[in-house]
XYZ file of N, CA and C in Angstrom:
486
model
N 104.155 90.669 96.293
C 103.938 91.663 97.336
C 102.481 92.132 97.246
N 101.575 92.341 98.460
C 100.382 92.428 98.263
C 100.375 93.791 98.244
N 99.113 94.527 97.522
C 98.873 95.876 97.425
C 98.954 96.517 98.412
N 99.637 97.498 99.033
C 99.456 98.377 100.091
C 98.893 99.811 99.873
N 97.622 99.994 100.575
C 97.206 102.008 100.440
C 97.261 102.101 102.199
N 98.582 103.167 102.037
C 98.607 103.893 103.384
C 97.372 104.447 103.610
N 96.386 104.673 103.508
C 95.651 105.435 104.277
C 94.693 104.827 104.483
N 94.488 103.176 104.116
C 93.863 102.514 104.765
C 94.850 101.232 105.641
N 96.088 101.571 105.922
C 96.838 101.076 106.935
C 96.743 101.893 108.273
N 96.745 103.300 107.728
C 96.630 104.501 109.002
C 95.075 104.069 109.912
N 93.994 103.877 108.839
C 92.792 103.696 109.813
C 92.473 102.479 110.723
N 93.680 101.219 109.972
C 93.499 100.010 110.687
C 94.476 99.781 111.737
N 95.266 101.051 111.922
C 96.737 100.777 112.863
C 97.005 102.091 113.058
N 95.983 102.681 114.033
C 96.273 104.448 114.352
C 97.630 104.962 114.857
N 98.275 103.838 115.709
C 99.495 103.621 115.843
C 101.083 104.012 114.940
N 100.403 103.635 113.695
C 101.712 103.956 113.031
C 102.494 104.964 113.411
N 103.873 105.612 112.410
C 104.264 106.647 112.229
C 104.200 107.257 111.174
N 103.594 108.595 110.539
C 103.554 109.163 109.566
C 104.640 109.875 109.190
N 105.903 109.859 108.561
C 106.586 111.248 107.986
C 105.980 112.361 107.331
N 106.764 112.928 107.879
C 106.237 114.078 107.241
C 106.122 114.339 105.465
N 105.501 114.689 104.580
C 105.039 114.662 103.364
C 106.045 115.122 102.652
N 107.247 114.793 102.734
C 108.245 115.690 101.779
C 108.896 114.243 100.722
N 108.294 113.259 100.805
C 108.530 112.470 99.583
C 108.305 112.168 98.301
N 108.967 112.297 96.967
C 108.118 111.757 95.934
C 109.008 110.412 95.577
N 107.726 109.862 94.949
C 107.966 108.405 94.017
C 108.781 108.441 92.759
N 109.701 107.741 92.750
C 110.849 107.802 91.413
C 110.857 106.004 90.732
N 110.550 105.273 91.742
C 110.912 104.198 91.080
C 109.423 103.612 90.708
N 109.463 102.166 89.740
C 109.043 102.017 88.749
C 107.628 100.912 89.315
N 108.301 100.775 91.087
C 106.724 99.974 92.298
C 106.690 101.426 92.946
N 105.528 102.040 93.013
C 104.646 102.874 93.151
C 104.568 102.453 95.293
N 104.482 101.052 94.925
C 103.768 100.920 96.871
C 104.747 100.440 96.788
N 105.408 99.839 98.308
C 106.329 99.280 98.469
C 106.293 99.073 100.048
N 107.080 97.844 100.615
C 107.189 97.926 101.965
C 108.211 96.698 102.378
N 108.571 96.799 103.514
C 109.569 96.169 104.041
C 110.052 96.441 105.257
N 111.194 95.340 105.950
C 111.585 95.654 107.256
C 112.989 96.702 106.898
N 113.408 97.487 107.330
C 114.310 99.453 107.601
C 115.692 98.398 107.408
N 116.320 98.692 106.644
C 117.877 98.657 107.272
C 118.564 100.406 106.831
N 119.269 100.552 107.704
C 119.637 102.200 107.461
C 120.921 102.474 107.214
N 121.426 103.747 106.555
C 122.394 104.241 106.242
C 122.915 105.532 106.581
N 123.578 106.008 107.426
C 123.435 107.967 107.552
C 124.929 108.211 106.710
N 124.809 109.018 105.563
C 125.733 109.301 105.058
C 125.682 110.903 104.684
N 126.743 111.825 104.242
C 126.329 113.222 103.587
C 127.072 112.887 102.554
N 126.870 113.447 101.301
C 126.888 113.385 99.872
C 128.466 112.485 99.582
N 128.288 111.812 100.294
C 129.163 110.500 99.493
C 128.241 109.378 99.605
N 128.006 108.559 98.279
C 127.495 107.549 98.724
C 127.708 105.518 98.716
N 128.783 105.686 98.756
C 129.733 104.139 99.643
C 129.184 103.251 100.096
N 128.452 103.598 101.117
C 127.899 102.966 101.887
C 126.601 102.528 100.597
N 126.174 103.232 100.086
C 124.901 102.678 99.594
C 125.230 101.616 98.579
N 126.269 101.831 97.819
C 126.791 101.191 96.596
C 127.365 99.705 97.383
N 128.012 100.034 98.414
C 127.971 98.742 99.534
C 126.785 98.293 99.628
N 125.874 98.728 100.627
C 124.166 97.559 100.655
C 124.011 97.234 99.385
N 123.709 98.018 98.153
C 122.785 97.251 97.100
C 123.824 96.008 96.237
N 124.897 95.919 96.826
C 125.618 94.956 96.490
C 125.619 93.870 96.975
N 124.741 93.721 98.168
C 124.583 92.972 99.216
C 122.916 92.746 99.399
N 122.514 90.999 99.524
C 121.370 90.813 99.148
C 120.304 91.487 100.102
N 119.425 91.928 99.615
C 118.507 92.512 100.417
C 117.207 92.353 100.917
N 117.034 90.714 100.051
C 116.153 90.141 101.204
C 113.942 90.609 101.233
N 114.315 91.128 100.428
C 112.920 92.058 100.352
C 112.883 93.303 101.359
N 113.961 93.760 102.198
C 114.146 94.771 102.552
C 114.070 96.119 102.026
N 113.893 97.353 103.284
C 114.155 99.028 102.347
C 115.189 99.674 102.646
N 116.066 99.855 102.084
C 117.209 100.487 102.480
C 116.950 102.002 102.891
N 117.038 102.397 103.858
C 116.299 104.131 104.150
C 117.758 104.522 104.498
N 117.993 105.740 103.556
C 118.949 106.376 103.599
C 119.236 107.298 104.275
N 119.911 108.171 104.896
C 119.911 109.344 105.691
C 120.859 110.216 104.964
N 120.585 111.193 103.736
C 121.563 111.951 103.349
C 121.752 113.307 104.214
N 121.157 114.036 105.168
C 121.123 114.711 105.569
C 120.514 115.444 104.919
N 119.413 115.355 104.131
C 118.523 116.167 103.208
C 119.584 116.661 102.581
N 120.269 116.480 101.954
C 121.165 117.352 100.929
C 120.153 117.260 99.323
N 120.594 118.679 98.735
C 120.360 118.833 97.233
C 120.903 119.404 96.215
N 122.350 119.022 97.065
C 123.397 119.086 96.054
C 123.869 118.435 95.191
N 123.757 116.766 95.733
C 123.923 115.324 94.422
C 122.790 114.432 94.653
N 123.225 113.719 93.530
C 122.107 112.929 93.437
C 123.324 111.543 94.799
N 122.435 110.568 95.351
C 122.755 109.676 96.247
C 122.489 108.401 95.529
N 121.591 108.314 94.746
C 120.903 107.279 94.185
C 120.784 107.130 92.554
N 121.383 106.654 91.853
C 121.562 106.745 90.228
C 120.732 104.964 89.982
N 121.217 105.097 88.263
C 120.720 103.781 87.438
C 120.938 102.689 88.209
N 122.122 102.497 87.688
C 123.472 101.281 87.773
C 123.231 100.837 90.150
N 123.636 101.946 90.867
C 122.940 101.091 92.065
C 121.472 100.713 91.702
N 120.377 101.307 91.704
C 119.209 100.827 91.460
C 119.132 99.915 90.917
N 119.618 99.439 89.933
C 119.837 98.118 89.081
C 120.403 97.254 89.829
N 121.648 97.035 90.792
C 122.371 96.730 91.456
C 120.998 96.002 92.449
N 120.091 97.581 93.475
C 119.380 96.417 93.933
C 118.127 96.013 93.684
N 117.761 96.154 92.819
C 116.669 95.282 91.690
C 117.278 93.837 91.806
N 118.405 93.205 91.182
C 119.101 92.364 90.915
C 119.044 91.522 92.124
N 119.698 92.326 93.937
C 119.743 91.433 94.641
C 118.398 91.453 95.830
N 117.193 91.808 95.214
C 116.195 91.553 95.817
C 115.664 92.567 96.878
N 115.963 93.976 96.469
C 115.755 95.024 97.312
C 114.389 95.426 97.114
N 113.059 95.101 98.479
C 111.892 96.184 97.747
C 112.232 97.232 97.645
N 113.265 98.573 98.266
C 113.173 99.705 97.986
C 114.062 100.717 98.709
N 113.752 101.546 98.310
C 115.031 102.677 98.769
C 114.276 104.219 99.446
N 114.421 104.110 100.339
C 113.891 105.947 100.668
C 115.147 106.450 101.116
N 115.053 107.330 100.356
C 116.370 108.510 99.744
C 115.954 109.723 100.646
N 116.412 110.396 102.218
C 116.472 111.623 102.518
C 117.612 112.361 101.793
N 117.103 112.924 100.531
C 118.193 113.264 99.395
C 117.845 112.869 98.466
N 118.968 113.330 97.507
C 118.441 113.597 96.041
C 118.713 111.866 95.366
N 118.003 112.030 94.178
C 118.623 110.479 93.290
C 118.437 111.471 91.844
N 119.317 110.276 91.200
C 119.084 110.432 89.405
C 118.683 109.915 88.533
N 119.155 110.075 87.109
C 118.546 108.883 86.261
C 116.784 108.297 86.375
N 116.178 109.735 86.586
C 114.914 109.312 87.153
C 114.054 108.860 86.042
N 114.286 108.773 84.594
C 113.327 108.222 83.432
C 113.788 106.793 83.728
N 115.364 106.521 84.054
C 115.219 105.073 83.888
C 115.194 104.534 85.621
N 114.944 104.976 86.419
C 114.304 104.520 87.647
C 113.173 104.314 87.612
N 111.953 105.022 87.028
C 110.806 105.004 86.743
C 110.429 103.670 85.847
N 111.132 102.885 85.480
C 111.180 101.828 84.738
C 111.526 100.493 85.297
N 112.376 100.737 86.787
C 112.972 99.626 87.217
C 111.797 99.251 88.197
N 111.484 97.662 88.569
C 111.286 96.927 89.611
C 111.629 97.022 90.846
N 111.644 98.632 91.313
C 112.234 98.702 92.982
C 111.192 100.227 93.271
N 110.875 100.202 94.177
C 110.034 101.280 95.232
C 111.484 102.100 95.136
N 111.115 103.568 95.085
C 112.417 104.513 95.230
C 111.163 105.977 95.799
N 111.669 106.348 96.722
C 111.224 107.675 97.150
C 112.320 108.242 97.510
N 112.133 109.969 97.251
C 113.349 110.662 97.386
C 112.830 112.098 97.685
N 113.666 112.942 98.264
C 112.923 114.513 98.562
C 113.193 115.346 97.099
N 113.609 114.888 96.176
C 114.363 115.402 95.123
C 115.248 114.837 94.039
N 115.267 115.499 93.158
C 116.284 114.612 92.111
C 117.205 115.667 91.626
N 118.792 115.436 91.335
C 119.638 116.442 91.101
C 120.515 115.586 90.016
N 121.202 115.813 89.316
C 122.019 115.330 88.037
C 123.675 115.008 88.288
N 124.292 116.066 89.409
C 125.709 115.302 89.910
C 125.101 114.306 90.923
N 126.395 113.600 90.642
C 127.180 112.059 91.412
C 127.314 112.409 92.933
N 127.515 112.285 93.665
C 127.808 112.436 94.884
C 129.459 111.533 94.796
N 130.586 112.374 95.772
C 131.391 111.099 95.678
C 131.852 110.548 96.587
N 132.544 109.461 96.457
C 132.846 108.205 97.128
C 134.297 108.471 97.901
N 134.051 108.572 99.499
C 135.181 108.856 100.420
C 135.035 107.881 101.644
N 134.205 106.885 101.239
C 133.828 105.656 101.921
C 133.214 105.928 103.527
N 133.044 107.157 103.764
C 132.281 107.973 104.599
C 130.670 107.461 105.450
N 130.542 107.585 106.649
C 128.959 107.269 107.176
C 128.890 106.154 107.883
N 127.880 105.669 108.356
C 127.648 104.323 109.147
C 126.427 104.045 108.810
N 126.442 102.536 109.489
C 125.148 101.530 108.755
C 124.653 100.825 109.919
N 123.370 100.466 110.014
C 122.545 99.707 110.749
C 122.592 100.862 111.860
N 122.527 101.812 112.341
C 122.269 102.697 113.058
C 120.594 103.451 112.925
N 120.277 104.243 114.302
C 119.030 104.788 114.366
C 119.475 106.168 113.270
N 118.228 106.820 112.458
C 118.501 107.981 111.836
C 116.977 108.547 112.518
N 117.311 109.659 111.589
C 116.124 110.601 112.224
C 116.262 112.109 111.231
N 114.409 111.698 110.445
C 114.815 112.767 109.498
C 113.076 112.917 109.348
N 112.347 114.020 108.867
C 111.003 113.947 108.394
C 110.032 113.366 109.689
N 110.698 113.973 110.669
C 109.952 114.339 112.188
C 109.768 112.874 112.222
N 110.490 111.850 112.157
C 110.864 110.193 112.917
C 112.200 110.083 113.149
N 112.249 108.969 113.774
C 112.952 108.473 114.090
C 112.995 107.234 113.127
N 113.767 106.403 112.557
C 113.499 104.923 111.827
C 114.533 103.965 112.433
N 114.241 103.131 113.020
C 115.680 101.997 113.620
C 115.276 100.906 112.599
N 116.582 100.166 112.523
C 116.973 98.667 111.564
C 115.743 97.879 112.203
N 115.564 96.995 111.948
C 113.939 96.166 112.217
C 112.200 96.602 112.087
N 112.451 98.184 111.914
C 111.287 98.632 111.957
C 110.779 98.621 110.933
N 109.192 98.350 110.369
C 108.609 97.894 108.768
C 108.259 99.317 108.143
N 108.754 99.677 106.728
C 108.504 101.215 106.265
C 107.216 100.523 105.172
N 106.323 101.135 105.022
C 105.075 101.170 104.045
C 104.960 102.607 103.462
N 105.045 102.547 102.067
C 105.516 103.454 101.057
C 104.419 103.421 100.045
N 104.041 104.528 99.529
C 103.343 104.820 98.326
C 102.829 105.844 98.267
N 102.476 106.364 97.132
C 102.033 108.228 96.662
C 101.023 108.705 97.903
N 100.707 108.369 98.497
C 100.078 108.981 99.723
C 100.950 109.042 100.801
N 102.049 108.551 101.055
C 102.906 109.014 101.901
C 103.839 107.697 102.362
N 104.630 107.945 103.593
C 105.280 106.649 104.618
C 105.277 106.455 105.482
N 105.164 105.497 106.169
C 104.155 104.846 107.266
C 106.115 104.365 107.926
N 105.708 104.348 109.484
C 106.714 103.344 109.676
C 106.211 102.503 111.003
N 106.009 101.142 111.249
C 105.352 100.583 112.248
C 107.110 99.586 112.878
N 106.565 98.965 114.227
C 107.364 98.408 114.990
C 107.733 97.309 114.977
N 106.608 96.717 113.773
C 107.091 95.590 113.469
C 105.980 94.873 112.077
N 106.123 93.590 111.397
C 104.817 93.496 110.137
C 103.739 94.257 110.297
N 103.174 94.638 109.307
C 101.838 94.555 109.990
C 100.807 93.588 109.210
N 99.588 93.301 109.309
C 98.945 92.562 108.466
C 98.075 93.846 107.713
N 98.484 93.033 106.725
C 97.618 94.300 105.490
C 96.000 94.307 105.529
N 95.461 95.333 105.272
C 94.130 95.522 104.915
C 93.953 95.017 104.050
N 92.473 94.390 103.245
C 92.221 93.556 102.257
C 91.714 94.557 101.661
């Protein structure tokens, strides 16, 4: 995966979409990018433990917890899960856990927060749908570009800055 700095994607593609700044970095790739597949769930998370079980292609799984910060959405064992089947990454609207050993794994993870309960499993939410959280909108096909300066979301690849 080639290096990505959002803020020299923003000057070469004024176009993008910026979210709004309420993300931090948890996992252990710092940049990250890929084409959106989505999830809208509230603090059960099923659906997610479903995708990362399912190959992912170099995809980002963008979650829609409804900003909750009551559980964590995102632990070890999924993260590991999609490390394993080829996930670049996860943006978590919501909390994740296990953040010393996320910080260690081979997957892009951004999240608004980190909380220590489980969220649980009532097989709850839908998938491949439009969400809308952090003043965007994100639909399935659209490319997310991720890293400590923020997230980008464009309409389709883009070609990277050198």
């Amino acid at each position: 995966m080639p290096t990505i700095i959002t803020p020299d994607i923003c000057d070469t593609y004024p176009e993008v979409t910026v979210l709004n700044p309420i993300f931090a970095n948890y996992g252990g790739i710092e940049a990250f990018y890929g084409p959106i597949r989505t999830i809208k769930c509230f603090e059960d998370n099923s659906l997610v433990k479903q995708a990362v079980a399912e190959p992912g292609d170099g995809a980002v799984l963008v979650v829609d917890a409804g900003g909750s910060h009551r559980c964590a959405m995102l632990g070890d064992m999924l993260a590991e899960q999609a490390v394993k089947n080829g996930w670049a990454g996860v943006l978590m609207y919501g909390c994740v856990r296990d953040v010393d050993i996320l910080a260690e794994l081979e997957l892009g993870v951004q999240a608004i927060g980190h909380h220590p309960r489980k969220s649980e499993k009532r097989g709850e939410g839908q998938r491949d749908g439009e969400v809308t959280f952090a003043g965007a909108t994100l639909v399935p096909g659209q490319w997310l570009y991720a890293d400590n300066n923020g997230v980008l979301i464009a309409t389709n690849e883009l070609k990277l800055p050198v």
